[in-house]
Amino acid sequence: MFPEYDVIVVGAGHAGCEAAAAAANMGSKVMLITMNMNTIAQMSCNPAMGGVAKGQIVREIDALGGYSGIISDKSMIQFRMLNKSKGPAMWSPRTQNDRMRFAEEWRLALERTPNVDFWQEMVTGLLVKDNRIQGVRTSMGIEIKGKSVVLTNGTFLNGIIHIGEKRFGGGRTGEKAATGITEQLIELGFESGRMKTGTPPRVDGRSLNWKVMEEQPGDEVPGKFSHSDTKPLKEQRPCHITYTNSEVHEILKTGFEQSPMFTGRIKGLGPRYCPSIEDKINRFADRERHQIFVEPEGWDTVEIYVNGFSTSLPEDVQYKAITKIPGFETVKMFRPGYAIEYDYFPPTQLDATLETRLISGLYFAGQINGTTGYEEAASQGLMAGINAHNKIHEKDPFILNRSDAYIGVLIDDLINKGTNEPYRMFTSRAEFRILLRQDNADVRLTPLGHQLGLASQDRLDKVHEKLSQTETLIKDLQNLKVKPEEVNGLLEEKKSAKIKEKAPLINFIRRPEMEIEDLIDLSNELKDKTKGLSSEILQQASILIKYETYIEKEKSLADRMGDLDNKKIPAGFNYKEIPALSAEAKEKLSNIQPANLGQASRISGVNPADISVLMVYMAR
C-alpha cells in the first residue's frame, strides 16, 4: 500500500510540520502521519508566535529555511517588538495570529511541498530490528516502512485532561490520546516521565465590556518575522489588558479542594513560568491582582483567549470567578480551561542531532523532550528533520553551537542538563545573547540554511547585500565629520555633552541617546549616502557601532568555548577508567556520553577540575 519512506514524521503539530517540510525540501520522501488532518499545526494554546527569546527562535527557523516565520507573517493580526526599552539583545518580536488561518497556511504549505505524503491515523507502535528503526505500525495494523522516524507527539502520549474532579483521556480538548508508543519505548529501555500543562477558558468577545479594559495596540510601524517577501500588516487588531482582584481570588479558592493540582491527582510538573491562576494565587498570596491579557483569536471570529487565566478548577468555579474580572461581568464562555498531563522522555537520552542513543534512526522533537511552546517545538522539529535526512543520505550531522543560535542553546541544555519541568527558552539562558540577536539571525544562519538546500539563493543574496550596505554605512560614519556649531544644538537637545572640535559622526552614534536618524539632517553627504537605505540597515549599523566592545568580548569568549567543543571525545569512552574523575562526573559522563569537551563541561555535576583531568588524559 505504501512505499518505503526516507523519513516518517509522527504528529503534525509545530515540530512535526517543520520536520516534514525540512526533510522534504532537502529531497527526502516524507510521510506525515497525524490523527486528524483537520488539526495540522493547531495552535493548542494561545494564538501567538514569538515573544521573549521565542521571537529570536522564530527568526532563526526562518533564516535556516523553515516555515514558521512565513506562516506567522501570513496569519498575523498584530505585531509587537517586545523589550524595546532594553538593549537590542533583549528585543523580541511577537505576533498575535489568526488561529484558523495559521493552521490553514501550514497545511497548504505542506500540501504544496511535493515530497510530503499524508496519512490520518494513530501510530501505536514502532518497527524496530537490531536497534534500528524500520518504520511504524498504526492502530489498524498497517505497517509503514521508513529509514528514519521522527516522533513529535506533543501532549498526546497517554494524555489525560483534568477539569476539577473530572478526568478523561485526551491529547487536546475533543481529541483522543495516543497510546502504545510509551509502553513500547519503555520496553526498549527508554526512561519516561510525566509533565503537565494547561490552558485558559475561551470566551465570546461580544459579551465583553471592552471600554473598561486597557487597549494594547500593535507597533505603529509593524514588522514581521521572515526575511522573505511576506507583507507587513497594514491594519491590526488590538489586544486588551485587565486584572483579577481579591473577589476573583476568593471565588477561585472555593474550588481548591477539587483542584487536581492540589489534591495530587496530577503527578507531572507544570511550566514554572506559565503557572495556572490557582497556582499564582497560592504561590503569590500577597498579590492583590494578576494581569490578564485579552487576546482575539483571529480577524473575524468572536472567540477570545483569556491569557493569564489558565486553570483546571471546576467549570462552575471558573465561570463564577471570571465574571468578577472587570470587563467580563456578562461574559459567555465557549469552553472551560483545563490541565493536561502527558508522557515525555528525558532528553538526556538523545544526541545533539536529536537522534535517540538507543535506537538508530529514531528522533524525538518537541514536547516529547520536555519542552513547552510552539517555537521551541518547531525549532526541534526543523533540526530533527534536517538530521534525519542527512543521516540516511550519509551526510554530516547538522549541529548548532551555543554561540550560533538560541536553537543551539535549547538543544545543548536539553541533552546535557535534561529537564524535569517543561523547558521554556529565555534570553538569560544564552550566555552569548549579544551575538544571538533577533536582528542578525539571517546573517548568522542563512548561509548555513543555503548550504543545506533550505534557504534560497535569493535569501543568501539579500544577506550579502545587507552586510555590504551596513559595512559601507559604518565606513561613511567613520569618514564624515561635523563641526561643533553644526552638531552642538542637537547634542544640547538630546541632553548629550557638546564637542569643542570637529569629530566623526560615528562618535555620536556610540552615545546611547543618539541614533543615525538624528544625524542625517546635519550632513548633506550623509543624507545622500543613506538615501534609499532601509530602516533595518540603519538599525544594524547603529547596533554594531554602539555595542562593538561587547560584541568583540562575546566573540572572544565564544572562540574559547569553541576550542573545547572542537576537542572530540571518542564514542563509548570509558570514564570509569580515570581514577582522578569525581564519582558524580564518572556517572554523568558515562550516562550522557558527550561528543566533546565543551559538551562535557556543560553537564550538571561535572566541574572544571573534572574537565582539566579529561584534557590531560586525552592529551596523553
PDB file of C-alpha atoms in Angstrom, residues 132-327:
ATOM      1  CA  ARG A 132      17.465   0.256  14.189  1.00  0.00           C
ATOM      2  CA  ILE A 133      14.175   1.865  13.239  1.00  0.00           C
ATOM      3  CA  GLN A 134      12.310   0.191  10.398  1.00  0.00           C
ATOM      4  CA  GLY A 135       9.042   2.131  10.359  1.00  0.00           C
ATOM      5  CA  VAL A 136       5.757   2.430  12.276  1.00  0.00           C
ATOM      6  CA  ARG A 137       2.583   0.452  12.944  1.00  0.00           C
ATOM      7  CA  THR A 138      -0.847   2.118  13.034  1.00  0.00           C
ATOM      8  CA  SER A 139      -3.998   1.385  15.025  1.00  0.00           C
ATOM      9  CA  MET A 140      -5.442  -0.505  12.033  1.00  0.00           C
ATOM     10  CA  GLY A 141      -2.359  -2.728  11.948  1.00  0.00           C
ATOM     11  CA  ILE A 142      -0.885  -1.083   8.849  1.00  0.00           C
ATOM     12  CA  GLU A 143       2.902  -1.164   8.713  1.00  0.00           C
ATOM     13  CA  ILE A 144       4.594   1.778   7.004  1.00  0.00           C
ATOM     14  CA  LYS A 145       8.307   1.258   6.377  1.00  0.00           C
ATOM     15  CA  GLY A 146      10.772   4.096   6.843  1.00  0.00           C
ATOM     16  CA  LYS A 147      14.512   4.594   7.067  1.00  0.00           C
ATOM     17  CA  SER A 148      14.034   7.085   9.911  1.00  0.00           C
ATOM     18  CA  VAL A 149      11.206   8.148  12.206  1.00  0.00           C
ATOM     19  CA  VAL A 150      10.690  11.494  13.967  1.00  0.00           C
ATOM     20  CA  LEU A 151       8.313  11.366  16.958  1.00  0.00           C
ATOM     21  CA  THR A 152       6.577  14.701  17.616  1.00  0.00           C
ATOM     22  CA  ASN A 153       3.659  13.547  19.761  1.00  0.00           C
ATOM     23  CA  GLY A 154       3.092  16.758  21.725  1.00  0.00           C
ATOM     24  CA  THR A 155       0.743  16.258  24.677  1.00  0.00           C
ATOM     25  CA  PHE A 156      -0.924  13.175  23.193  1.00  0.00           C
ATOM     26  CA  LEU A 157       1.117  10.315  24.703  1.00  0.00           C
ATOM     27  CA  ASN A 158      -1.271   8.840  27.290  1.00  0.00           C
ATOM     28  CA  GLY A 159      -2.724  12.321  27.693  1.00  0.00           C
ATOM     29  CA  ILE A 160      -5.247  12.915  30.495  1.00  0.00           C
ATOM     30  CA  ILE A 161      -7.370  16.074  30.649  1.00  0.00           C
ATOM     31  CA  HIS A 162      -8.331  17.429  34.108  1.00  0.00           C
ATOM     32  CA  ILE A 163     -11.224  19.805  34.905  1.00  0.00           C
ATOM     33  CA  GLY A 164     -11.848  19.844  38.629  1.00  0.00           C
ATOM     34  CA  GLU A 165     -12.561  16.276  39.735  1.00  0.00           C
ATOM     35  CA  LYS A 166     -13.325  15.217  36.159  1.00  0.00           C
ATOM     36  CA  ARG A 167     -10.625  13.444  34.200  1.00  0.00           C
ATOM     37  CA  PHE A 168     -10.681  11.802  30.811  1.00  0.00           C
ATOM     38  CA  GLY A 169      -8.225  10.683  28.177  1.00  0.00           C
ATOM     39  CA  GLY A 170      -7.280  13.196  25.513  1.00  0.00           C
ATOM     40  CA  GLY A 171      -4.359  14.909  23.839  1.00  0.00           C
ATOM     41  CA  ARG A 172      -6.345  18.099  23.384  1.00  0.00           C
ATOM     42  CA  THR A 173      -9.942  19.032  24.105  1.00  0.00           C
ATOM     43  CA  GLY A 174     -12.162  16.993  21.819  1.00  0.00           C
ATOM     44  CA  GLU A 175      -9.297  14.751  20.643  1.00  0.00           C
ATOM     45  CA  LYS A 176      -8.297  11.325  21.928  1.00  0.00           C
ATOM     46  CA  ALA A 177      -4.937  10.468  23.469  1.00  0.00           C
ATOM     47  CA  ALA A 178      -2.256   8.401  21.712  1.00  0.00           C
ATOM     48  CA  THR A 179      -1.474   5.014  23.248  1.00  0.00           C
ATOM     49  CA  GLY A 180       1.057   2.264  22.685  1.00  0.00           C
ATOM     50  CA  ILE A 181       4.214   4.197  21.911  1.00  0.00           C
ATOM     51  CA  THR A 182       5.230   4.970  25.506  1.00  0.00           C
ATOM     52  CA  GLU A 183       4.861   1.365  26.587  1.00  0.00           C
ATOM     53  CA  GLN A 184       6.983   0.104  23.689  1.00  0.00           C
ATOM     54  CA  LEU A 185       9.712   2.704  24.245  1.00  0.00           C
ATOM     55  CA  ILE A 186       9.927   1.708  27.920  1.00  0.00           C
ATOM     56  CA  GLU A 187      10.277  -1.932  26.868  1.00  0.00           C
ATOM     57  CA  LEU A 188      13.111  -0.865  24.578  1.00  0.00           C
ATOM     58  CA  GLY A 189      14.918   0.666  27.565  1.00  0.00           C
ATOM     59  CA  PHE A 190      13.859   4.325  27.483  1.00  0.00           C
ATOM     60  CA  GLU A 191      13.200   6.310  30.651  1.00  0.00           C
ATOM     61  CA  SER A 192       9.919   8.243  30.689  1.00  0.00           C
ATOM     62  CA  GLY A 193       8.174  10.753  32.923  1.00  0.00           C
ATOM     63  CA  ARG A 194       5.010  12.836  33.207  1.00  0.00           C
ATOM     64  CA  MET A 195       4.516  16.552  32.655  1.00  0.00           C
ATOM     65  CA  LYS A 196       1.569  18.889  32.858  1.00  0.00           C
ATOM     66  CA  THR A 197       0.446  21.974  31.024  1.00  0.00           C
ATOM     67  CA  GLY A 198      -2.784  23.909  30.931  1.00  0.00           C
ATOM     68  CA  THR A 199      -4.944  26.331  29.006  1.00  0.00           C
ATOM     69  CA  PRO A 200      -7.477  29.030  29.952  1.00  0.00           C
ATOM     70  CA  PRO A 201     -11.171  29.345  29.110  1.00  0.00           C
ATOM     71  CA  ARG A 202     -12.220  30.688  25.693  1.00  0.00           C
ATOM     72  CA  VAL A 203     -14.979  33.275  25.751  1.00  0.00           C
ATOM     73  CA  ASP A 204     -17.337  35.204  23.459  1.00  0.00           C
ATOM     74  CA  GLY A 205     -15.916  38.641  22.653  1.00  0.00           C
ATOM     75  CA  ARG A 206     -19.417  40.007  22.023  1.00  0.00           C
ATOM     76  CA  SER A 207     -20.173  39.530  25.725  1.00  0.00           C
ATOM     77  CA  LEU A 208     -17.210  41.606  26.972  1.00  0.00           C
ATOM     78  CA  ASN A 209     -17.163  45.268  28.007  1.00  0.00           C
ATOM     79  CA  TRP A 210     -14.089  46.474  26.145  1.00  0.00           C
ATOM     80  CA  LYS A 211     -14.442  50.060  27.370  1.00  0.00           C
ATOM     81  CA  VAL A 212     -13.247  49.254  30.908  1.00  0.00           C
ATOM     82  CA  MET A 213     -10.106  47.447  29.700  1.00  0.00           C
ATOM     83  CA  GLU A 214      -6.771  48.913  28.719  1.00  0.00           C
ATOM     84  CA  GLU A 215      -6.150  48.704  24.984  1.00  0.00           C
ATOM     85  CA  GLN A 216      -2.834  47.191  23.861  1.00  0.00           C
ATOM     86  CA  PRO A 217      -2.215  48.126  20.220  1.00  0.00           C
ATOM     87  CA  GLY A 218       0.458  46.736  17.939  1.00  0.00           C
ATOM     88  CA  ASP A 219       3.574  48.662  16.879  1.00  0.00           C
ATOM     89  CA  GLU A 220       2.903  51.859  14.932  1.00  0.00           C
ATOM     90  CA  VAL A 221       5.095  50.502  12.132  1.00  0.00           C
ATOM     91  CA  PRO A 222       4.577  46.728  12.304  1.00  0.00           C
ATOM     92  CA  GLY A 223       7.475  44.452  11.476  1.00  0.00           C
ATOM     93  CA  LYS A 224       7.461  40.793  10.540  1.00  0.00           C
ATOM     94  CA  PHE A 225       9.373  37.582  11.220  1.00  0.00           C
ATOM     95  CA  SER A 226      10.506  36.447   7.808  1.00  0.00           C
ATOM     96  CA  HIS A 227      13.234  37.910   5.640  1.00  0.00           C
ATOM     97  CA  SER A 228      11.346  36.593   2.624  1.00  0.00           C
ATOM     98  CA  ASP A 229       8.834  38.683   0.677  1.00  0.00           C
ATOM     99  CA  THR A 230       5.944  38.295   3.151  1.00  0.00           C
ATOM    100  CA  LYS A 231       3.964  41.503   3.544  1.00  0.00           C
ATOM    101  CA  PRO A 232       3.851  43.558   6.761  1.00  0.00           C
ATOM    102  CA  LEU A 233       0.457  44.412   8.221  1.00  0.00           C
ATOM    103  CA  LYS A 234      -1.434  47.498   7.096  1.00  0.00           C
ATOM    104  CA  GLU A 235      -4.064  47.206   9.831  1.00  0.00           C
ATOM    105  CA  GLN A 236      -4.004  45.423  13.182  1.00  0.00           C
ATOM    106  CA  ARG A 237      -6.384  44.126  15.824  1.00  0.00           C
ATOM    107  CA  PRO A 238      -5.698  45.334  19.356  1.00  0.00           C
ATOM    108  CA  CYS A 239      -5.360  43.151  22.421  1.00  0.00           C
ATOM    109  CA  HIS A 240      -6.574  44.363  25.822  1.00  0.00           C
ATOM    110  CA  ILE A 241      -5.428  44.160  29.433  1.00  0.00           C
ATOM    111  CA  THR A 242      -7.494  43.754  32.585  1.00  0.00           C
ATOM    112  CA  TYR A 243      -6.809  42.399  36.082  1.00  0.00           C
ATOM    113  CA  THR A 244      -8.090  39.921  38.614  1.00  0.00           C
ATOM    114  CA  ASN A 245      -8.964  41.148  42.123  1.00  0.00           C
ATOM    115  CA  SER A 246      -9.498  39.832  45.639  1.00  0.00           C
ATOM    116  CA  GLU A 247     -13.094  38.802  44.881  1.00  0.00           C
ATOM    117  CA  VAL A 248     -11.909  36.712  41.916  1.00  0.00           C
ATOM    118  CA  HIS A 249      -9.266  35.098  44.125  1.00  0.00           C
ATOM    119  CA  GLU A 250     -11.698  34.236  46.898  1.00  0.00           C
ATOM    120  CA  ILE A 251     -14.081  32.541  44.463  1.00  0.00           C
ATOM    121  CA  LEU A 252     -11.240  30.552  42.915  1.00  0.00           C
ATOM    122  CA  LYS A 253     -10.125  29.388  46.356  1.00  0.00           C
ATOM    123  CA  THR A 254     -13.520  27.742  46.897  1.00  0.00           C
ATOM    124  CA  GLY A 255     -12.547  25.243  44.212  1.00  0.00           C
ATOM    125  CA  PHE A 256      -9.098  24.404  45.568  1.00  0.00           C
ATOM    126  CA  GLU A 257     -10.389  21.276  47.321  1.00  0.00           C
ATOM    127  CA  GLN A 258     -11.453  19.970  43.900  1.00  0.00           C
ATOM    128  CA  SER A 259      -8.303  21.125  42.117  1.00  0.00           C
ATOM    129  CA  PRO A 260      -6.364  18.218  40.579  1.00  0.00           C
ATOM    130  CA  MET A 261      -3.198  20.216  41.217  1.00  0.00           C
ATOM    131  CA  PHE A 262      -3.686  20.485  44.958  1.00  0.00           C
ATOM    132  CA  THR A 263      -5.276  17.071  45.559  1.00  0.00           C
ATOM    133  CA  GLY A 264      -2.373  15.220  43.953  1.00  0.00           C
ATOM    134  CA  ARG A 265      -4.307  13.776  41.030  1.00  0.00           C
ATOM    135  CA  ILE A 266      -1.821  15.476  38.699  1.00  0.00           C
ATOM    136  CA  LYS A 267       1.641  13.979  39.199  1.00  0.00           C
ATOM    137  CA  GLY A 268       3.519  15.809  36.423  1.00  0.00           C
ATOM    138  CA  LEU A 269       5.188  19.176  36.951  1.00  0.00           C
ATOM    139  CA  GLY A 270       3.747  22.175  35.114  1.00  0.00           C
ATOM    140  CA  PRO A 271       5.591  25.070  33.459  1.00  0.00           C
ATOM    141  CA  ARG A 272       7.231  27.227  36.123  1.00  0.00           C
ATOM    142  CA  TYR A 273       6.981  30.410  34.056  1.00  0.00           C
ATOM    143  CA  CYS A 274       3.386  29.985  32.902  1.00  0.00           C
ATOM    144  CA  PRO A 275       1.541  28.919  36.081  1.00  0.00           C
ATOM    145  CA  SER A 276      -2.194  28.429  36.377  1.00  0.00           C
ATOM    146  CA  ILE A 277      -4.249  31.148  38.035  1.00  0.00           C
ATOM    147  CA  GLU A 278      -4.794  28.937  41.101  1.00  0.00           C
ATOM    148  CA  ASP A 279      -1.043  28.363  41.316  1.00  0.00           C
ATOM    149  CA  LYS A 280      -0.430  32.134  41.148  1.00  0.00           C
ATOM    150  CA  ILE A 281      -2.893  32.760  43.980  1.00  0.00           C
ATOM    151  CA  ASN A 282      -1.320  30.007  46.074  1.00  0.00           C
ATOM    152  CA  ARG A 283       2.327  30.951  45.419  1.00  0.00           C
ATOM    153  CA  PHE A 284       1.887  34.735  45.466  1.00  0.00           C
ATOM    154  CA  ALA A 285      -0.636  35.135  48.260  1.00  0.00           C
ATOM    155  CA  ASP A 286       0.454  38.744  48.868  1.00  0.00           C
ATOM    156  CA  ARG A 287      -0.508  39.822  45.325  1.00  0.00           C
ATOM    157  CA  GLU A 288      -3.864  41.596  45.207  1.00  0.00           C
ATOM    158  CA  ARG A 289      -4.270  41.192  41.456  1.00  0.00           C
ATOM    159  CA  HIS A 290      -2.845  39.425  38.417  1.00  0.00           C
ATOM    160  CA  GLN A 291      -2.669  40.711  34.861  1.00  0.00           C
ATOM    161  CA  ILE A 292      -4.979  39.211  32.233  1.00  0.00           C
ATOM    162  CA  PHE A 293      -4.281  39.631  28.510  1.00  0.00           C
ATOM    163  CA  VAL A 294      -7.472  39.518  26.453  1.00  0.00           C
ATOM    164  CA  GLU A 295      -6.413  38.241  23.034  1.00  0.00           C
ATOM    165  CA  PRO A 296      -8.527  37.882  19.871  1.00  0.00           C
ATOM    166  CA  GLU A 297      -8.241  34.516  18.103  1.00  0.00           C
ATOM    167  CA  GLY A 298      -8.498  35.924  14.591  1.00  0.00           C
ATOM    168  CA  TRP A 299      -9.684  38.636  12.231  1.00  0.00           C
ATOM    169  CA  ASP A 300     -13.312  37.575  12.020  1.00  0.00           C
ATOM    170  CA  THR A 301     -14.050  35.207  14.906  1.00  0.00           C
ATOM    171  CA  VAL A 302     -15.535  36.461  18.176  1.00  0.00           C
ATOM    172  CA  GLU A 303     -13.614  33.843  20.183  1.00  0.00           C
ATOM    173  CA  ILE A 304     -11.260  35.329  22.768  1.00  0.00           C
ATOM    174  CA  TYR A 305      -8.266  33.752  24.528  1.00  0.00           C
ATOM    175  CA  VAL A 306      -8.017  34.751  28.224  1.00  0.00           C
ATOM    176  CA  ASN A 307      -4.239  34.744  28.613  1.00  0.00           C
ATOM    177  CA  GLY A 308      -3.150  34.565  32.262  1.00  0.00           C
ATOM    178  CA  PHE A 309      -6.211  32.640  33.451  1.00  0.00           C
ATOM    179  CA  SER A 310      -5.027  29.088  32.769  1.00  0.00           C
ATOM    180  CA  THR A 311      -6.884  26.772  35.152  1.00  0.00           C
ATOM    181  CA  SER A 312      -8.068  23.235  35.848  1.00  0.00           C
ATOM    182  CA  LEU A 313     -10.632  24.176  38.504  1.00  0.00           C
ATOM    183  CA  PRO A 314     -14.267  23.004  38.155  1.00  0.00           C
ATOM    184  CA  GLU A 315     -16.026  24.766  35.284  1.00  0.00           C
ATOM    185  CA  ASP A 316     -18.647  26.395  37.532  1.00  0.00           C
ATOM    186  CA  VAL A 317     -15.919  27.912  39.718  1.00  0.00           C
ATOM    187  CA  GLN A 318     -14.092  29.146  36.621  1.00  0.00           C
ATOM    188  CA  TYR A 319     -17.234  30.848  35.376  1.00  0.00           C
ATOM    189  CA  LYS A 320     -18.175  32.467  38.712  1.00  0.00           C
ATOM    190  CA  ALA A 321     -14.653  33.825  39.146  1.00  0.00           C
ATOM    191  CA  ILE A 322     -14.196  35.121  35.624  1.00  0.00           C
ATOM    192  CA  THR A 323     -17.412  37.186  35.829  1.00  0.00           C
ATOM    193  CA  LYS A 324     -15.785  39.269  38.581  1.00  0.00           C
ATOM    194  CA  ILE A 325     -12.940  40.394  36.306  1.00  0.00           C
ATOM    195  CA  PRO A 326     -13.537  43.968  35.031  1.00  0.00           C
ATOM    196  CA  GLY A 327     -14.991  43.743  31.530  1.00  0.00           C
TER     197      GLY A 327
END
